[in-house]
Amino acid sequence: NAGVTQTPKFQVLKTGQSMTLQCAQDMNHEYMSWYRQDPGMGLRLIHYSVGAGITDQGEVPNGYNVSRSTTEDFPLRLLSAAPSQTSVYFCASSYTGQDDGYTFGSGTRLTVV
Amino acid sequence: EDKVVQSPLSLVVHEGDTVTLNCSYEVTNFRSLLWYKQEKKAPTFLFMLTSSGIEKKSGRLSSILDKKELSSILNITATQTGDSAIYLCAVGSNTGKLIFGQGTTLQVKP
């Protein structure tokens, strides 16, 4: 049981490049979310999903796309990277949505130059 | 717009002190309030609260929810240096969305 696995752990991108942050969980969790964390800002919700085929926008969705074709995977795509997207990204999953608390991946530190 | 606000944003105390962290929220279709601890890596789950006035406890940590005041507090008694961390409050709605506050950075000095 690996929990929530995020790859890569570190990434440097040039402005305008695109990339996909991977997130996979093996706990059969229905709920999955992507957050970004910047100093002094807590965790801000980018996109979330309540099941395969269902996604919705969070607080800061611009510049990011998601899809949920399987229960296990929830990739986050940066369409055209900008320096403002430099951040630490966390993927999280939960069986019920909240009651058991979300389990977080170890994070991806992204730098856009 | 859903909002979660924590105070204070940062706090420095000495070992043995008691601290109280605050969280207030405005969230449509409130379902639960959760507290997390973050130490240089991913957040770890502490408590989940859904009912007003019922205290949750785990060792020296306790938390209570006041749904009338739309707020919660997290108390840490007899603080230790190992309690130094960012404490995050999050509020969940019935839509499955979980919104976090800015966090309180706690530093406990020996």
Tab-separated table of C-alpha atoms in Angstrom:
chain	number	residue	atom	x	y	z
A	1	ASN	CA	0.000	0.000	0.000
A	2	ALA	CA	1.971	3.016	-1.294
A	3	GLY	CA	-0.578	5.696	-0.293
A	4	VAL	CA	-0.458	8.822	-2.462
A	5	THR	CA	2.457	8.937	-4.890
A	6	GLN	CA	3.500	12.164	-6.584
A	7	THR	CA	6.062	12.466	-9.337
A	8	PRO	CA	8.364	14.170	-9.933
A	9	LYS	CA	9.603	15.458	-6.557
A	10	PHE	CA	11.457	18.383	-8.127
A	11	GLN	CA	11.115	20.089	-11.516
A	12	VAL	CA	12.533	23.170	-13.183
A	13	LEU	CA	10.659	24.522	-16.193
A	14	LYS	CA	11.246	27.365	-18.562
A	15	THR	CA	8.504	29.940	-19.041
A	16	GLY	CA	6.048	28.724	-21.652
A	17	GLN	CA	6.819	25.016	-21.294
A	18	SER	CA	4.092	22.562	-20.437
A	19	MET	CA	4.244	19.580	-18.150
A	20	THR	CA	2.136	17.128	-16.178
A	21	LEU	CA	2.447	16.456	-12.466
A	22	GLN	CA	1.459	12.900	-11.720
A	23	CYS	CA	-0.584	11.733	-8.753
A	24	ALA	CA	-1.634	8.167	-8.050
A	25	GLN	CA	-3.254	6.509	-5.041
A	26	ASP	CA	-3.835	2.840	-4.321
A	27	MET	CA	-6.379	3.200	-1.501
A	28	ASN	CA	-9.504	3.214	-3.691
A	29	HIS	CA	-10.216	6.800	-2.626
A	30	GLU	CA	-12.983	8.571	-4.497
A	31	TYR	CA	-11.966	12.111	-3.561
A	32	MET	CA	-8.751	13.647	-4.899
A	33	SER	CA	-7.479	17.224	-4.862
A	34	TRP	CA	-4.554	19.325	-5.998
A	35	TYR	CA	-3.198	22.166	-3.859
A	36	ARG	CA	-0.394	24.626	-4.184
A	37	GLN	CA	1.477	26.002	-1.203
A	38	ASP	CA	3.253	29.328	-1.217
A	39	PRO	CA	4.922	30.966	1.811
A	40	GLY	CA	2.324	32.522	4.132
A	41	MET	CA	-0.591	31.382	1.948
A	42	GLY	CA	-1.465	28.023	3.428
A	43	LEU	CA	-2.740	25.489	0.877
A	44	ARG	CA	-4.824	26.787	-1.995
A	45	LEU	CA	-7.133	24.438	-3.851
A	46	ILE	CA	-6.489	24.214	-7.608
A	47	HIS	CA	-8.862	21.460	-8.770
A	48	TYR	CA	-10.647	18.598	-7.122
A	49	SER	CA	-12.513	15.444	-8.080
A	50	VAL	CA	-15.216	13.445	-6.293
A	51	GLY	CA	-14.895	10.406	-8.532
A	52	ALA	CA	-13.747	9.140	-11.906
A	53	GLY	CA	-14.996	11.381	-14.694
A	54	ILE	CA	-15.904	14.250	-12.327
A	55	THR	CA	-13.712	17.288	-11.748
A	56	ASP	CA	-14.328	20.816	-10.534
A	57	GLN	CA	-12.413	24.034	-10.072
A	58	GLY	CA	-11.009	25.187	-6.772
A	59	GLU	CA	-9.778	28.613	-5.684
A	60	VAL	CA	-6.909	29.065	-8.174
A	61	PRO	CA	-7.642	26.987	-11.316
A	62	ASN	CA	-6.280	29.318	-13.994
A	63	GLY	CA	-3.358	27.885	-15.929
A	64	TYR	CA	-4.040	24.311	-14.825
A	65	ASN	CA	-6.034	21.421	-16.274
A	66	VAL	CA	-7.020	18.108	-14.730
A	67	SER	CA	-8.764	14.934	-15.762
A	68	ARG	CA	-9.862	11.856	-13.832
A	69	SER	CA	-10.192	8.903	-16.159
A	70	THR	CA	-9.553	6.324	-13.412
A	71	THR	CA	-10.108	6.242	-9.663
A	72	GLU	CA	-6.365	5.855	-9.074
A	73	ASP	CA	-4.899	8.725	-11.103
A	74	PHE	CA	-5.396	12.485	-11.033
A	75	PRO	CA	-2.765	14.272	-13.162
A	76	LEU	CA	-2.335	18.053	-13.095
A	77	ARG	CA	-1.315	19.720	-16.342
A	78	LEU	CA	0.387	23.087	-16.594
A	79	LEU	CA	-0.478	24.402	-20.026
A	80	SER	CA	2.117	27.176	-20.410
A	81	ALA	CA	4.254	27.583	-17.321
A	82	ALA	CA	4.694	31.030	-15.788
A	83	PRO	CA	7.007	32.184	-12.951
A	84	SER	CA	3.872	32.778	-10.822
A	85	GLN	CA	3.356	29.011	-10.855
A	86	THR	CA	6.578	28.440	-8.923
A	87	SER	CA	5.314	26.644	-5.839
A	88	VAL	CA	5.088	23.383	-3.948
A	89	TYR	CA	2.241	21.228	-5.236
A	90	PHE	CA	0.450	18.656	-3.122
A	91	CYS	CA	-1.938	15.980	-4.235
A	92	ALA	CA	-4.312	14.559	-1.625
A	93	SER	CA	-6.942	11.846	-1.526
A	94	SER	CA	-9.730	10.738	0.778
A	95	TYR	CA	-12.233	7.899	0.908
A	96	THR	CA	-15.207	9.964	2.075
A	97	GLY	CA	-14.177	13.507	1.305
A	98	GLN	CA	-13.349	14.698	4.796
A	99	ASP	CA	-14.380	12.441	7.620
A	100	ASP	CA	-11.193	10.409	7.581
A	101	GLY	CA	-8.951	13.314	6.716
A	102	TYR	CA	-7.170	13.657	3.425
A	103	THR	CA	-3.911	11.752	2.874
A	104	PHE	CA	-1.273	13.881	1.222
A	105	GLY	CA	1.474	13.002	-1.202
A	106	SER	CA	5.028	14.133	-0.472
A	107	GLY	CA	4.788	17.115	-2.801
A	108	THR	CA	6.403	18.407	-5.992
A	109	ARG	CA	8.623	21.473	-5.815
A	110	LEU	CA	8.253	23.305	-9.126
A	111	THR	CA	10.402	26.229	-10.221
A	112	VAL	CA	9.564	28.170	-13.369
A	113	VAL	CA	12.401	30.344	-14.685
B	1	GLU	CA	-16.763	33.032	-1.767
B	2	ASP	CA	-15.651	30.385	0.711
B	3	LYS	CA	-13.061	31.602	3.198
B	4	VAL	CA	-11.032	30.212	6.100
B	5	VAL	CA	-9.026	32.614	8.278
B	6	GLN	CA	-6.514	31.609	10.945
B	7	SER	CA	-4.984	33.668	13.701
B	8	PRO	CA	-2.409	34.434	14.755
B	9	LEU	CA	-0.305	33.893	11.644
B	10	SER	CA	2.763	33.218	13.737
B	11	LEU	CA	3.519	32.604	17.379
B	12	VAL	CA	6.678	32.144	19.442
B	13	VAL	CA	6.409	30.537	22.880
B	14	HIS	CA	8.654	28.743	25.365
B	15	GLU	CA	8.475	25.099	26.314
B	16	GLY	CA	5.755	24.459	28.844
B	17	ASP	CA	3.515	27.291	27.661
B	18	THR	CA	-0.078	26.700	26.552
B	19	VAL	CA	-1.139	28.037	23.167
B	20	THR	CA	-4.510	28.603	21.520
B	21	LEU	CA	-4.821	28.768	17.757
B	22	ASN	CA	-7.939	30.185	16.121
B	23	CYS	CA	-9.795	29.376	12.937
B	24	SER	CA	-12.885	31.129	11.575
B	25	TYR	CA	-14.735	30.250	8.403
B	26	GLU	CA	-17.396	31.243	5.913
B	27	VAL	CA	-18.143	28.175	3.834
B	28	THR	CA	-21.306	27.284	1.967
B	29	ASN	CA	-22.771	23.882	2.886
B	30	PHE	CA	-20.403	23.302	5.803
B	31	ARG	CA	-19.692	19.639	6.495
B	32	SER	CA	-16.632	19.466	8.750
B	33	LEU	CA	-13.588	21.311	10.074
B	34	LEU	CA	-10.190	19.644	10.104
B	35	TRP	CA	-6.860	20.477	11.718
B	36	TYR	CA	-3.503	19.443	10.240
B	37	LYS	CA	0.118	19.736	11.385
B	38	GLN	CA	2.846	20.382	8.829
B	39	GLU	CA	6.553	19.961	9.556
B	40	LYS	CA	8.662	20.718	6.456
B	41	LYS	CA	6.773	18.131	4.423
B	42	ALA	CA	3.198	17.067	3.744
B	43	PRO	CA	0.459	17.938	6.256
B	44	THR	CA	-0.615	15.231	8.684
B	45	PHE	CA	-4.171	14.908	9.968
B	46	LEU	CA	-4.919	15.838	13.602
B	47	PHE	CA	-8.660	16.233	14.149
B	48	MET	CA	-11.968	16.316	12.350
B	49	LEU	CA	-14.885	18.203	13.944
B	50	THR	CA	-18.484	18.235	12.842
B	51	SER	CA	-20.564	18.953	15.949
B	52	SER	CA	-20.539	22.071	18.083
B	53	GLY	CA	-19.267	21.876	21.623
B	54	ILE	CA	-17.752	18.399	21.479
B	55	GLU	CA	-14.062	18.474	22.311
B	56	LYS	CA	-11.653	16.206	20.518
B	57	LYS	CA	-8.460	15.326	22.392
B	58	SER	CA	-5.190	13.647	21.534
B	59	GLY	CA	-2.569	13.828	24.228
B	60	ARG	CA	-1.729	17.487	24.839
B	61	LEU	CA	-3.759	18.672	21.842
B	62	SER	CA	-7.459	19.413	21.916
B	63	SER	CA	-9.911	21.143	19.643
B	64	ILE	CA	-13.497	22.311	19.720
B	65	LEU	CA	-15.934	23.668	17.153
B	66	ASP	CA	-18.446	26.493	17.617
B	67	LYS	CA	-20.857	26.371	14.684
B	68	LYS	CA	-22.815	29.377	15.951
B	69	GLU	CA	-19.678	31.518	15.852
B	70	LEU	CA	-18.329	29.708	12.748
B	71	SER	CA	-15.030	29.083	14.466
B	72	SER	CA	-12.755	26.540	16.067
B	73	ILE	CA	-9.800	26.592	18.428
B	74	LEU	CA	-6.839	24.250	18.747
B	75	ASN	CA	-5.196	24.132	22.165
B	76	ILE	CA	-1.752	22.755	22.876
B	77	THR	CA	-0.792	22.429	26.538
B	78	ALA	CA	2.719	22.003	27.977
B	79	THR	CA	4.270	22.762	24.602
B	80	GLN	CA	7.468	21.015	23.512
B	81	THR	CA	10.012	21.913	20.835
B	82	GLY	CA	8.594	19.063	18.769
B	83	ASP	CA	5.314	20.982	18.507
B	84	SER	CA	7.043	23.566	16.303
B	85	ALA	CA	5.230	23.392	12.978
B	86	ILE	CA	2.647	25.044	10.787
B	87	TYR	CA	-0.889	24.285	11.975
B	88	LEU	CA	-3.479	24.321	9.227
B	89	CYS	CA	-7.218	24.588	9.560
B	90	ALA	CA	-9.397	23.310	6.701
B	91	VAL	CA	-13.144	23.379	6.159
B	92	GLY	CA	-15.012	20.914	4.010
B	93	SER	CA	-18.324	21.357	2.245
B	94	ASN	CA	-20.901	18.855	1.076
B	95	THR	CA	-19.606	19.294	-2.474
B	96	GLY	CA	-16.367	17.542	-1.499
B	97	LYS	CA	-14.290	20.719	-1.587
B	98	LEU	CA	-11.759	21.242	1.239
B	99	ILE	CA	-10.506	24.807	1.748
B	100	PHE	CA	-7.497	25.669	3.921
B	101	GLY	CA	-6.622	28.738	5.921
B	102	GLN	CA	-3.250	30.472	5.731
B	103	GLY	CA	-1.838	28.464	8.611
B	104	THR	CA	-0.316	29.439	11.969
B	105	THR	CA	3.439	29.011	12.299
B	106	LEU	CA	4.266	27.961	15.845
B	107	GLN	CA	7.820	28.106	17.153
B	108	VAL	CA	8.496	26.598	20.574
B	109	LYS	CA	11.786	27.669	22.122
B	110	PRO	CA	13.629	25.547	24.714
